[in-house]
PDB file of C-alpha atoms and ligand atoms in Angstrom:
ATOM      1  CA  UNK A   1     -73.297 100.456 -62.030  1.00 33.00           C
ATOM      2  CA  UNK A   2     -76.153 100.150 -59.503  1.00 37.00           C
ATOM      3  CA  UNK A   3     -75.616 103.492 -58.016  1.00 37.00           C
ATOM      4  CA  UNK A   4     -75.716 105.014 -62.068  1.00 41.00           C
ATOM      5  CA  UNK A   5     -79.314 103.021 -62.497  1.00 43.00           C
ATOM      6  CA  UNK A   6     -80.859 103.823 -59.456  1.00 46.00           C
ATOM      7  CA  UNK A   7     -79.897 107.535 -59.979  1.00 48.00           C
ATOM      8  CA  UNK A   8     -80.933 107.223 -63.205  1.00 56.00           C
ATOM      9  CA  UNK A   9     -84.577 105.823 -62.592  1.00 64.00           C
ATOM     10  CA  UNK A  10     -84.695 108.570 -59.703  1.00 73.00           C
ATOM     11  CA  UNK A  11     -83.795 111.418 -62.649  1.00 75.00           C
ATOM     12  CA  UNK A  12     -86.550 109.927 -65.049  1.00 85.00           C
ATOM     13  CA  UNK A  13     -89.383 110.247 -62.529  1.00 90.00           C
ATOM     14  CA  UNK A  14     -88.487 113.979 -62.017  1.00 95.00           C
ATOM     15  CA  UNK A  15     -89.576 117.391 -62.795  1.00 96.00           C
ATOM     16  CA  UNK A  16     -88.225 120.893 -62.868  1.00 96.00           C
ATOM     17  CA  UNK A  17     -91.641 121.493 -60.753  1.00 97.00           C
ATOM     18  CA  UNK A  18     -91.201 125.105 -60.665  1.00 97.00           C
ATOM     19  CA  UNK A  19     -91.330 125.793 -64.619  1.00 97.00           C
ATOM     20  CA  UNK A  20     -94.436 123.140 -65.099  1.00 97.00           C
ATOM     21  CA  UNK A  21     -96.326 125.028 -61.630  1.00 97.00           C
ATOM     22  CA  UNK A  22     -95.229 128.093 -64.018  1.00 97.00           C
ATOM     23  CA  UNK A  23     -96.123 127.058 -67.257  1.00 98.00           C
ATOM     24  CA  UNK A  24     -98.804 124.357 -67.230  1.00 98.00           C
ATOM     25  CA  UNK A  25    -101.915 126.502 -68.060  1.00 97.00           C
ATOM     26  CA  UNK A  26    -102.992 124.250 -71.060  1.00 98.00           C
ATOM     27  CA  UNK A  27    -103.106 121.423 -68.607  1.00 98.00           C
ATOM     28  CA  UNK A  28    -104.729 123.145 -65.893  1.00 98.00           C
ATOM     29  CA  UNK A  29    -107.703 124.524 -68.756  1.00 98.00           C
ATOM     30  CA  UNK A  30    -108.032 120.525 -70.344  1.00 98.00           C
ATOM     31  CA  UNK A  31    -108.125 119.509 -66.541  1.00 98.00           C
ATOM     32  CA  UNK A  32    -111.234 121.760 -65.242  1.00 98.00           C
ATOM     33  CA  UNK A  33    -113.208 120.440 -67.810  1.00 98.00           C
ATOM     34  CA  UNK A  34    -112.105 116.844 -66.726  1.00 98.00           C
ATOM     35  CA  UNK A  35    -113.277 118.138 -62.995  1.00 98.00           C
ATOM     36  CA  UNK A  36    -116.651 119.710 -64.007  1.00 97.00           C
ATOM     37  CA  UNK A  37    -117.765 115.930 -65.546  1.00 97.00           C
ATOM     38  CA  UNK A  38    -117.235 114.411 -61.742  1.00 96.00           C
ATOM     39  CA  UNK A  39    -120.704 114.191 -60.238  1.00 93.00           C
ATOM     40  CA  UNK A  40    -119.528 115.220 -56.316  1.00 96.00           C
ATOM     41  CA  UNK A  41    -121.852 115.906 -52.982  1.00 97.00           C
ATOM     42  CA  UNK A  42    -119.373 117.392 -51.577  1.00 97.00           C
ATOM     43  CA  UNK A  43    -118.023 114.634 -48.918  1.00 98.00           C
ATOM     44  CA  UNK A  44    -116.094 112.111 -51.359  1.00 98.00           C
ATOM     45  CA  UNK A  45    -112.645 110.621 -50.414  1.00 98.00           C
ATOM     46  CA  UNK A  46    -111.436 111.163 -54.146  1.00 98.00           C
ATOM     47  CA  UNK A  47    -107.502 110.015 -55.504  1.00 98.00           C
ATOM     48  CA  UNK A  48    -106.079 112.495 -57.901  1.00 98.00           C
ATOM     49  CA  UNK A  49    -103.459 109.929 -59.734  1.00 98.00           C
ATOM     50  CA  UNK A  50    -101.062 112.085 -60.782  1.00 98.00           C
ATOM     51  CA  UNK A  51    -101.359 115.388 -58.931  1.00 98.00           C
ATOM     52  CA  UNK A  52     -98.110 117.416 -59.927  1.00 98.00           C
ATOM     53  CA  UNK A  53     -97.929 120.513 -58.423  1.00 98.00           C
ATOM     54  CA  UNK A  54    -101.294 120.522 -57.302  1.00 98.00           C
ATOM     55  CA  UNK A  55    -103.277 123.274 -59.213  1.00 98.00           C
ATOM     56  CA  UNK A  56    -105.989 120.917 -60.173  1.00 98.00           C
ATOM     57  CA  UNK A  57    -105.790 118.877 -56.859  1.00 98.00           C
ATOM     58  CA  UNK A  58    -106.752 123.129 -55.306  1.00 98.00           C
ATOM     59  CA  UNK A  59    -109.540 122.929 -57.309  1.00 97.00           C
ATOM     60  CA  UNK A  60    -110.898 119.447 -56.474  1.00 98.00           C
ATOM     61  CA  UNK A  61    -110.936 120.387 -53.367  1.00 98.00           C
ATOM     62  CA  UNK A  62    -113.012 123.099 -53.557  1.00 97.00           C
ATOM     63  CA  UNK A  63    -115.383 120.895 -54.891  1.00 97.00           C
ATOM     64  CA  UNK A  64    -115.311 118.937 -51.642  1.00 98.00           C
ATOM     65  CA  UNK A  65    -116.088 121.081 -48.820  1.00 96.00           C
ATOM     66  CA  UNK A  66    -116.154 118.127 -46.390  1.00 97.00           C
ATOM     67  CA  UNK A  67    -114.695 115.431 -48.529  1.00 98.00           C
ATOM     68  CA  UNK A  68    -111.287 114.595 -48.487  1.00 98.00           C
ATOM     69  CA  UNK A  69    -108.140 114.024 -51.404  1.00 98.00           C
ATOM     70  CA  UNK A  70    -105.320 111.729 -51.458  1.00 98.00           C
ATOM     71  CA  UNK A  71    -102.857 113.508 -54.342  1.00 98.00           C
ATOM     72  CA  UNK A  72    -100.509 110.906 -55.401  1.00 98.00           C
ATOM     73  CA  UNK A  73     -97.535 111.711 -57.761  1.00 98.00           C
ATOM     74  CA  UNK A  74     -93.945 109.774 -58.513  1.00 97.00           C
ATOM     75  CA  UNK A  75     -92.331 112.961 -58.299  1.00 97.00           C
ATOM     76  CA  UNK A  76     -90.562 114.804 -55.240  1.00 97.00           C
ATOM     77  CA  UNK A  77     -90.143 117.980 -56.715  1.00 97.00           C
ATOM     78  CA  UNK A  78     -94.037 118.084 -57.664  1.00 98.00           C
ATOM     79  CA  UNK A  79     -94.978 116.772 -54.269  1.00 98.00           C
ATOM     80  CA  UNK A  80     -92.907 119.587 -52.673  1.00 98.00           C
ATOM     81  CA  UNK A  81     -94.317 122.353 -54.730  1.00 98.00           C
ATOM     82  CA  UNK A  82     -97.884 120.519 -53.916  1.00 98.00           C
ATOM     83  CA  UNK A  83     -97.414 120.822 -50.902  1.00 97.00           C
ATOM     84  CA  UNK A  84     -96.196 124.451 -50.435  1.00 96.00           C
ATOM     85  CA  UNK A  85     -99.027 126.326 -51.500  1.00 93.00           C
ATOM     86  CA  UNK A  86    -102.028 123.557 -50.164  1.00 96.00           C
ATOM     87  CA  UNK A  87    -100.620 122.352 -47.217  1.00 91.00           C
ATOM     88  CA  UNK A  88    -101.785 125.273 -45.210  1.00 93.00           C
ATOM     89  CA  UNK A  89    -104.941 125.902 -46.759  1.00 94.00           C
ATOM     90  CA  UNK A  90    -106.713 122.528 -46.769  1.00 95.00           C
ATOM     91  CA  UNK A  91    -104.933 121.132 -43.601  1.00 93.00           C
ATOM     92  CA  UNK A  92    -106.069 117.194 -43.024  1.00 94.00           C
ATOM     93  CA  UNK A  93    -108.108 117.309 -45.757  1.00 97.00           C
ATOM     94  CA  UNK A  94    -104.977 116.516 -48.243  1.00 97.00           C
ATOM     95  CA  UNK A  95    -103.401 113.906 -48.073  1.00 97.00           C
ATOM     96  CA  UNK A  96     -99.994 114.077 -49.986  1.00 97.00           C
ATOM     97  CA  UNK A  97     -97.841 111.097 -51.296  1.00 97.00           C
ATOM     98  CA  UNK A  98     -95.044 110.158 -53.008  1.00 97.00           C
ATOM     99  CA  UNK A  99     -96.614 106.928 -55.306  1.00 96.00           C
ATOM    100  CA  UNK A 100     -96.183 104.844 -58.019  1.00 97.00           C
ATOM    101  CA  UNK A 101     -99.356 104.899 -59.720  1.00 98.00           C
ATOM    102  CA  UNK A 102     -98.267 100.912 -60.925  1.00 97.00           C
ATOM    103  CA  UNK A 103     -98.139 100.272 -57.116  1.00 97.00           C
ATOM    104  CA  UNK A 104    -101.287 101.814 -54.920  1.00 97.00           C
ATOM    105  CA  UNK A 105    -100.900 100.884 -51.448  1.00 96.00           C
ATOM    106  CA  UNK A 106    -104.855 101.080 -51.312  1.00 97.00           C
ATOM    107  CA  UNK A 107    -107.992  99.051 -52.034  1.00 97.00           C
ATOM    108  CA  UNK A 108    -111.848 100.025 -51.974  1.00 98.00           C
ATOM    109  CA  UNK A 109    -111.253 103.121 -50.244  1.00 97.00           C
ATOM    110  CA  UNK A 110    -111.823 106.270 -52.505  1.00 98.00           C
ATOM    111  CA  UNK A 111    -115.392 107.307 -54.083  1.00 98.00           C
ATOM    112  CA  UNK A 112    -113.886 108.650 -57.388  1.00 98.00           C
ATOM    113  CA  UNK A 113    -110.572 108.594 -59.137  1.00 98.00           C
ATOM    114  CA  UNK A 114    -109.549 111.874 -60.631  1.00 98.00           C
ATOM    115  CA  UNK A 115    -106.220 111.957 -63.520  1.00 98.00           C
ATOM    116  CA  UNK A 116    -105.098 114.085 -65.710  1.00 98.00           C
ATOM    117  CA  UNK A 117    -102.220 114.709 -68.089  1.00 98.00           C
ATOM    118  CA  UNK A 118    -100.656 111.657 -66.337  1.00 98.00           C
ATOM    119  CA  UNK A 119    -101.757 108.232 -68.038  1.00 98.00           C
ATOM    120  CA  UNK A 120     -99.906 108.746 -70.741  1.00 98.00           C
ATOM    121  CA  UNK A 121     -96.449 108.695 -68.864  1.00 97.00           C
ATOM    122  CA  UNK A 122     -97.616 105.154 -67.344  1.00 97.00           C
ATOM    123  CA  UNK A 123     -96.209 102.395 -69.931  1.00 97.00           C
ATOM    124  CA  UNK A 124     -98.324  99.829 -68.836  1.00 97.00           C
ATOM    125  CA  UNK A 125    -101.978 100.661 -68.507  1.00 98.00           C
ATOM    126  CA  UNK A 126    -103.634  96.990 -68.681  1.00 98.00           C
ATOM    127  CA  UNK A 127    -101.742  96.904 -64.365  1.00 98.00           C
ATOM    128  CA  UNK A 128    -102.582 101.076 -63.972  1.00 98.00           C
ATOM    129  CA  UNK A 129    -106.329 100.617 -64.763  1.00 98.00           C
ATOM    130  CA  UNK A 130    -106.622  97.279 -62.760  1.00 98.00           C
ATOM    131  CA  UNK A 131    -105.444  99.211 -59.936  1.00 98.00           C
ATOM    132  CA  UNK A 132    -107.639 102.573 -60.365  1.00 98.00           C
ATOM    133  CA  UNK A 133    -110.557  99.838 -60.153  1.00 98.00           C
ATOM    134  CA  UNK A 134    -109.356  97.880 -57.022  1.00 98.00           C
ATOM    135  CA  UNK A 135    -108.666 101.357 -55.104  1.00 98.00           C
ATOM    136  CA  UNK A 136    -112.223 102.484 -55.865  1.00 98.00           C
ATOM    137  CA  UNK A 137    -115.624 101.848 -53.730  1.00 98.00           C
ATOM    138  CA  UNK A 138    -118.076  99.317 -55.988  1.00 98.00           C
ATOM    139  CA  UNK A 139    -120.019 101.667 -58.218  1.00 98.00           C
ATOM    140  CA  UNK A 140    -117.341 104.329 -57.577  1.00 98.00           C
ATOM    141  CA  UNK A 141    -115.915 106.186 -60.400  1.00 98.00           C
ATOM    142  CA  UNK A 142    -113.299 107.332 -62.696  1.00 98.00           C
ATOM    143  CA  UNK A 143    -113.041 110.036 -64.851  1.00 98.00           C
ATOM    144  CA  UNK A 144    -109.843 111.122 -66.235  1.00 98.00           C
ATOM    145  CA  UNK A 145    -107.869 112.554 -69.401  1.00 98.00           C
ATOM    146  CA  UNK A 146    -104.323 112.018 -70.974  1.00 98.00           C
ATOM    147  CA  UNK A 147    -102.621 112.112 -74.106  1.00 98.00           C
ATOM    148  CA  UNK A 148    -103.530 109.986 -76.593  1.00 98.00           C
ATOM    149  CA  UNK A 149    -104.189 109.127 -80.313  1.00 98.00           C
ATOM    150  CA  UNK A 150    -102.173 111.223 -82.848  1.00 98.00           C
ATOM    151  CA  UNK A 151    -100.571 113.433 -79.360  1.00 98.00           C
ATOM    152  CA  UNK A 152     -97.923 116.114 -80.425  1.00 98.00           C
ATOM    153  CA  UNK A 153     -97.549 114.054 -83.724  1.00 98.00           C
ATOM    154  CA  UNK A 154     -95.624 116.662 -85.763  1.00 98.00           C
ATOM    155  CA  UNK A 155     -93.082 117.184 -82.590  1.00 98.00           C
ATOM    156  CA  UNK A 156     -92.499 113.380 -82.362  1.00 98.00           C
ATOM    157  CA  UNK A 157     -91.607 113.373 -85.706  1.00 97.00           C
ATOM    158  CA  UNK A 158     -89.785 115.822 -85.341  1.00 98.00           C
ATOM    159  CA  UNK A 159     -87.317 115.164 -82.463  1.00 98.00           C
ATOM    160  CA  UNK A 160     -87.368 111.228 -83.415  1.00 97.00           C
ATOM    161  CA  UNK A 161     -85.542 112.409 -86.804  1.00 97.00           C
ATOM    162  CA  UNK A 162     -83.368 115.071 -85.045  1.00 98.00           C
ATOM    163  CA  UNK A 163     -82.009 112.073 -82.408  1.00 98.00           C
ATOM    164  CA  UNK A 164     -80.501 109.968 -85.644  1.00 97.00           C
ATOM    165  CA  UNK A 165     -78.556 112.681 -86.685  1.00 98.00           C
ATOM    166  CA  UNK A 166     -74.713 111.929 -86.305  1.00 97.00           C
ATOM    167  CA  UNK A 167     -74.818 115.103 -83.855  1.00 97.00           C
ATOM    168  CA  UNK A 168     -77.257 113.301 -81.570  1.00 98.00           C
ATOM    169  CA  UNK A 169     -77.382 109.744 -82.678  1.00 97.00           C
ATOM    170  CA  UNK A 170     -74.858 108.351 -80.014  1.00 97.00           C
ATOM    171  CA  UNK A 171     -76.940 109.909 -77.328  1.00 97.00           C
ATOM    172  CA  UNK A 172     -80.168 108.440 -78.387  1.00 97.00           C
ATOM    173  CA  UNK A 173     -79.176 104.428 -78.674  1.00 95.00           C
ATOM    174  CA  UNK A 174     -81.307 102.262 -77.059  1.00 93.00           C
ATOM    175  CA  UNK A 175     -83.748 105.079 -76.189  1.00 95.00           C
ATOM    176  CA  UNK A 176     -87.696 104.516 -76.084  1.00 95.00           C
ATOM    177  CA  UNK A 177     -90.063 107.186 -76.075  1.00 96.00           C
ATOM    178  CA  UNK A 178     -91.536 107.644 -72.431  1.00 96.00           C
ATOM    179  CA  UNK A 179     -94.999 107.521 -73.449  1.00 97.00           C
ATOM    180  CA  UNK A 180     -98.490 105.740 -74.385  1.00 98.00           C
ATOM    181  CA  UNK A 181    -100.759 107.200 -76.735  1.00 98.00           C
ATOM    182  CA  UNK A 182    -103.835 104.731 -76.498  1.00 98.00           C
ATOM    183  CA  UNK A 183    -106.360 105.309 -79.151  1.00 98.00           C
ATOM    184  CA  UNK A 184    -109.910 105.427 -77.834  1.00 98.00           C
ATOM    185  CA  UNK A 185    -111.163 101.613 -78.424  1.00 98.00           C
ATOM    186  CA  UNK A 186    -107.724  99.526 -76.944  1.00 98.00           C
ATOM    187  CA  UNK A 187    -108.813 102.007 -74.040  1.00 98.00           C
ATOM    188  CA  UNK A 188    -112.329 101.206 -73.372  1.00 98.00           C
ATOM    189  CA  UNK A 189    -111.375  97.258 -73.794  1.00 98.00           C
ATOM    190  CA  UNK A 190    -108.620  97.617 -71.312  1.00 98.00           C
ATOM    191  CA  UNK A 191    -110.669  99.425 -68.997  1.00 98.00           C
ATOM    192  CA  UNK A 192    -113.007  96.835 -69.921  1.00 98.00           C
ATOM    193  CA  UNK A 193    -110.941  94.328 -69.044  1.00 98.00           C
ATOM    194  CA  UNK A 194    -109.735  95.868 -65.637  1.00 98.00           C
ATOM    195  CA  UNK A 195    -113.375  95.497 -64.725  1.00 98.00           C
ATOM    196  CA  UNK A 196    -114.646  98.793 -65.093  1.00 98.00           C
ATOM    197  CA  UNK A 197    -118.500  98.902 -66.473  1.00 98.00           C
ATOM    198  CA  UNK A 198    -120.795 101.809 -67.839  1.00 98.00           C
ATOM    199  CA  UNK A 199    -116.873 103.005 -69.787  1.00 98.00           C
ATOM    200  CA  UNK A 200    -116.996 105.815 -72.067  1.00 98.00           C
ATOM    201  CA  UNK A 201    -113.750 106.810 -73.866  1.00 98.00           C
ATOM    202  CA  UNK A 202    -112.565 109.737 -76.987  1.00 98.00           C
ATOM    203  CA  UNK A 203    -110.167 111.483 -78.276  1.00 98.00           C
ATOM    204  CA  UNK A 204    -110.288 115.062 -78.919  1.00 98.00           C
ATOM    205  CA  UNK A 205    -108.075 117.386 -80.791  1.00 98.00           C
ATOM    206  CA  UNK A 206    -106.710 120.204 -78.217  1.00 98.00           C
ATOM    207  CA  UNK A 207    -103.982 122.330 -80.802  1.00 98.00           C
ATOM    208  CA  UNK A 208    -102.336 124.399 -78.302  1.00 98.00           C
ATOM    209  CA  UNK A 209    -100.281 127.573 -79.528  1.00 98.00           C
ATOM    210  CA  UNK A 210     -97.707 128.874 -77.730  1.00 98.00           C
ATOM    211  CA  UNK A 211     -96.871 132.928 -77.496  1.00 97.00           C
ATOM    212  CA  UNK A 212     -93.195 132.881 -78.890  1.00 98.00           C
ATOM    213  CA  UNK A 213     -90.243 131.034 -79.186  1.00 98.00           C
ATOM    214  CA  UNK A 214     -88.778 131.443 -75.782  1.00 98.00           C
ATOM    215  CA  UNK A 215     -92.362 130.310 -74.390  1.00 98.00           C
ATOM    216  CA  UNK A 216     -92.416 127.054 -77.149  1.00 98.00           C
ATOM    217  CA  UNK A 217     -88.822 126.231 -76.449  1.00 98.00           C
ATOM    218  CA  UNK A 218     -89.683 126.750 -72.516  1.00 98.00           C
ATOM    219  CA  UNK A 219     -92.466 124.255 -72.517  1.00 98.00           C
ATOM    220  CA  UNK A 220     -91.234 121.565 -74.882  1.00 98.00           C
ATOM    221  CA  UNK A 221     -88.120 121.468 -72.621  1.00 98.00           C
ATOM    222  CA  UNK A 222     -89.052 121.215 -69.566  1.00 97.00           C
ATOM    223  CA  UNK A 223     -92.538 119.400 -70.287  1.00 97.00           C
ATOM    224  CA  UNK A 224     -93.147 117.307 -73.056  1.00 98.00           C
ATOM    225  CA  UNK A 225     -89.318 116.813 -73.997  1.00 98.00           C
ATOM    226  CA  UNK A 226     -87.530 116.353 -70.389  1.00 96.00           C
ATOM    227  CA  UNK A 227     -87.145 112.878 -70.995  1.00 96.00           C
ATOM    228  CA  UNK A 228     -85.472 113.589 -74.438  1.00 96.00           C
ATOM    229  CA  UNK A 229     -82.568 115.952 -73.237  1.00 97.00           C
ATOM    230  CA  UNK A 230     -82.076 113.537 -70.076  1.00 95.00           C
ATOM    231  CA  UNK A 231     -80.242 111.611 -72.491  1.00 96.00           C
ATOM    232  CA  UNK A 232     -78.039 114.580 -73.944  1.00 97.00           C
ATOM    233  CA  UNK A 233     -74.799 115.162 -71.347  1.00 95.00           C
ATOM    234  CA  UNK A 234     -73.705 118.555 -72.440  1.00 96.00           C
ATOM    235  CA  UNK A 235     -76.252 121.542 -71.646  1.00 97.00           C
ATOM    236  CA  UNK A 236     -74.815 123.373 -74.816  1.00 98.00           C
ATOM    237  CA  UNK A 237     -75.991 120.680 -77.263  1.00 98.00           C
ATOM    238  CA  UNK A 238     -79.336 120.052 -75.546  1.00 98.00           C
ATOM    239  CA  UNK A 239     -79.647 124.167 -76.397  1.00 98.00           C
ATOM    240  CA  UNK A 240     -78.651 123.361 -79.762  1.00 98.00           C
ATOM    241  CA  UNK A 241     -81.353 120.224 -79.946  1.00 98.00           C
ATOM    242  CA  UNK A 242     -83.889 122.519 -78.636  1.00 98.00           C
ATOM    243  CA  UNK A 243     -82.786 125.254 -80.648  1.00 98.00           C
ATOM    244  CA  UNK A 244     -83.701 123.398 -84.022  1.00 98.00           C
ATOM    245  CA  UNK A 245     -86.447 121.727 -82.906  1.00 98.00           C
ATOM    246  CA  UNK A 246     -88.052 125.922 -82.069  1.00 98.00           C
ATOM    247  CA  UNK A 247     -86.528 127.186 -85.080  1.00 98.00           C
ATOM    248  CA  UNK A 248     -88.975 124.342 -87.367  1.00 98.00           C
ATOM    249  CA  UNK A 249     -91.826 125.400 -84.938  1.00 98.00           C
ATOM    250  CA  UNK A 250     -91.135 128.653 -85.933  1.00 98.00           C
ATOM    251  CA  UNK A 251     -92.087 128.224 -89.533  1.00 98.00           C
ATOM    252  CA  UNK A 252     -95.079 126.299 -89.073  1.00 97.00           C
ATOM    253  CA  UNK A 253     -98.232 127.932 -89.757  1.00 96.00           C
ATOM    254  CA  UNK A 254     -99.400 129.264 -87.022  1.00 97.00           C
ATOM    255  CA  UNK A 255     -96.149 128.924 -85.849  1.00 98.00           C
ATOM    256  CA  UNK A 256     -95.393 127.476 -82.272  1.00 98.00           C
ATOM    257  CA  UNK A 257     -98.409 124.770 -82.379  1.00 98.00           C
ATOM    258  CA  UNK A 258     -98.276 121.879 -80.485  1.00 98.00           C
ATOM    259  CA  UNK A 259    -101.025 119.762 -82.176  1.00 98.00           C
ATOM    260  CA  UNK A 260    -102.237 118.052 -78.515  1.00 98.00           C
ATOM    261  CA  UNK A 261    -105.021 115.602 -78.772  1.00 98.00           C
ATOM    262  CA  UNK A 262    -106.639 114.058 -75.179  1.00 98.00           C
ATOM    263  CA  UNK A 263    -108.163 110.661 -74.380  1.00 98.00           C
ATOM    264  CA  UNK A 264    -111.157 110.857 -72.245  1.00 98.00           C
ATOM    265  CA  UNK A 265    -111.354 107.951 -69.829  1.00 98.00           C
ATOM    266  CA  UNK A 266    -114.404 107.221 -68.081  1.00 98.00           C
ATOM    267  CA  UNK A 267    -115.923 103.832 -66.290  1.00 98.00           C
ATOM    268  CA  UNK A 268    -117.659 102.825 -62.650  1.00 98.00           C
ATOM    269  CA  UNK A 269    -115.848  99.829 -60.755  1.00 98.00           C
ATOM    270  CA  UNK A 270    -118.189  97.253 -60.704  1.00 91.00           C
TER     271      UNK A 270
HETATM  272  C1  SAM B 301     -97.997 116.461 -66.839  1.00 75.26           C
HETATM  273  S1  SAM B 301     -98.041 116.150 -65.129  1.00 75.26           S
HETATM  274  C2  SAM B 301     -99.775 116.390 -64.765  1.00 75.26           C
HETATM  275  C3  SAM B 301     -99.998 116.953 -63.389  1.00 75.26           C
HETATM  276  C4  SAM B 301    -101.433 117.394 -63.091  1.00 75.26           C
HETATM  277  N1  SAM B 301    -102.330 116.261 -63.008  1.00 75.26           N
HETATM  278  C5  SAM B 301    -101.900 118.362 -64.129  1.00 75.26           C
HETATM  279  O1  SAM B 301    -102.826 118.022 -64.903  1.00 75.26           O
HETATM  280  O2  SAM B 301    -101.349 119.473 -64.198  1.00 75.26           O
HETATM  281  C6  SAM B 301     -97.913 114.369 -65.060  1.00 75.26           C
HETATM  282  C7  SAM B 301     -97.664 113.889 -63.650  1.00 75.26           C
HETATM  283  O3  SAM B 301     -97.810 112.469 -63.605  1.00 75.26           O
HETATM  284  C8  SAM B 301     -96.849 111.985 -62.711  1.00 75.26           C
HETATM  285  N2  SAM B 301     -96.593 110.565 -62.964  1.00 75.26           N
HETATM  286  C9  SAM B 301     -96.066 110.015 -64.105  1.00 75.26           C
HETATM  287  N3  SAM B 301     -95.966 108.688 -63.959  1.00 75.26           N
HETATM  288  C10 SAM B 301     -96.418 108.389 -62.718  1.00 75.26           C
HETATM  289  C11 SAM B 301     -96.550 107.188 -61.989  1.00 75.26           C
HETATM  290  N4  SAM B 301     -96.182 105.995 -62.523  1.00 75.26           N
HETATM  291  N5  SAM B 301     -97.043 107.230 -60.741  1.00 75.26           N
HETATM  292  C12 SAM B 301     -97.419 108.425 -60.191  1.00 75.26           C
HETATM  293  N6  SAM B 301     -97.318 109.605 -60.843  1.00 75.26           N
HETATM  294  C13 SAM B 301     -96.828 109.589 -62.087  1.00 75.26           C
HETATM  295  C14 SAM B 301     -95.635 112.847 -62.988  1.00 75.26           C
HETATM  296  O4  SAM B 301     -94.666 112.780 -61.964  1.00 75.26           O
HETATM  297  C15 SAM B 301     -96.260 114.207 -63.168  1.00 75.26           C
HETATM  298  O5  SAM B 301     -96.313 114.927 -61.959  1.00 75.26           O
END
């Protein structure tokens, strides 16, 4: 029974790293824009809180010619393919680590905190933003996106209905979705209420369509549904769950969108 749970809690926090490094282009476009807002000289010691495989962490880094990044992520596999294509290139100016974003092992150290395409994943933000603000320099900053508001609404619906069906329904007991979709006020108060000052939140619709079916039921698998088929046992019925889910995306007009909307997230520690 313990050895189940822990293996189980180790399963949720992974990623098949390889297909996101792959296929994570929308993320890596929302997440530039999230970049260009930070205000940098060049010599920061910055956290990105989340870092996954590390495409965005490249680019922050370019942005910090004698600065330095700690990338934090809960995931292995994204550390791992982090670390294989930065590693060499930025030397001791990364700063890998395997983290629980709930649980920084830091305080008043870093000039900026960077996220994105993370928060969302993070159940409880009221303890995640209390922490950004303790790890951060007074006056330092944050500026991050994640999912929020209406996010992927039309998919949701979708796959909650699909996981009562009698084919799926035994699978699904108990089961919670894995993420938070703040709306842009309860943000600002909680980041508010972490401490933060000068906060500035939105939401803004980012409809995402993807090229084909193999490419929709790619993504949706591996990305926004992994948590989903965890929970199915049998590979041939999590093809069949996916298969249904692509063949509705299909008929949607355009077909294959994923109707994504992001929560901006910005405040100074006091
Ligand atoms: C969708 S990926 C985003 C990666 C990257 N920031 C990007 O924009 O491409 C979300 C990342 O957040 C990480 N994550 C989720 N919950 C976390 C937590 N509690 N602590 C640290 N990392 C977490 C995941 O492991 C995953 O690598």
């Amino acid at each position: 029974m313990a050895k189940n749970s822990v293996s189980n809690r180790s399963a949720e926090r992974e990623w098949n790293s390889e297909a996101y490094h792959r296929l994570s282009s929308p993320q890596v476009s929302w997440g530039k824009k999230v970049l260009s807002r930070l205000k940098l000289k060049g010599n920061e010691r910055v956290l990105d809180a989340g870092c996954g495989t590390g495409l965005l962490t490249a680019e922050l880094l370019e942005a910090l010619p004698r600065g330095r990044v700690v990338a934090i992520d809960l995931s292995q596999n994204m550390l791992s393919t982090a670390r294989a294509h930065l590693a060499q290139e930025f030397g001791s100016r990364l700063h890998l680590l395997a983290c629980d974003l709930l649980r920084l092992p830091f305080r008043r150290v870093f000039h900026a905190v960077v996220s994105t395409a993370a928060f969302h994943w993070v159940l409880d933000h009221d303890q995640l933003f209390r922490n950004l603000h303790d790890v951060l320099l007074p006056g330092g900053c944050l500026e991050a996106q994640c999912g929020g508001g209406p996010n992927i609404a039309r998919l949701r619906d979708r796959a909650n209905a699909l996981a009562t069906t009698s084919a799926f329904a035994n699978y699904f007991a108990g089961f919670r979705e894995p993420w938070l979709f703040e709306d842009a006020e309860d943000a600002a108060q909680r980041l508010r209420n972490a401490g933060f000052v000068d906060v500035e939140t939105s939401l803004e619709a980012a409809p995402t369509v993807l090229d084909d079916a193999a490419h929709y039921n790619e993504f949706v698998r591996n990305i926004v549904l992994r948590r989903h088929l965890e929970n199915i046992p049998e590979p041939a019925e999590r093809d069949q769950f996916m298969a249904i889910l692509t063949q509705q995306a299909a008929r949607d007009d355009p077909p294959f969108l994923l109707d994504y909307w992001r929560l901006n997230l910005r405040g100074r520690a006091a």
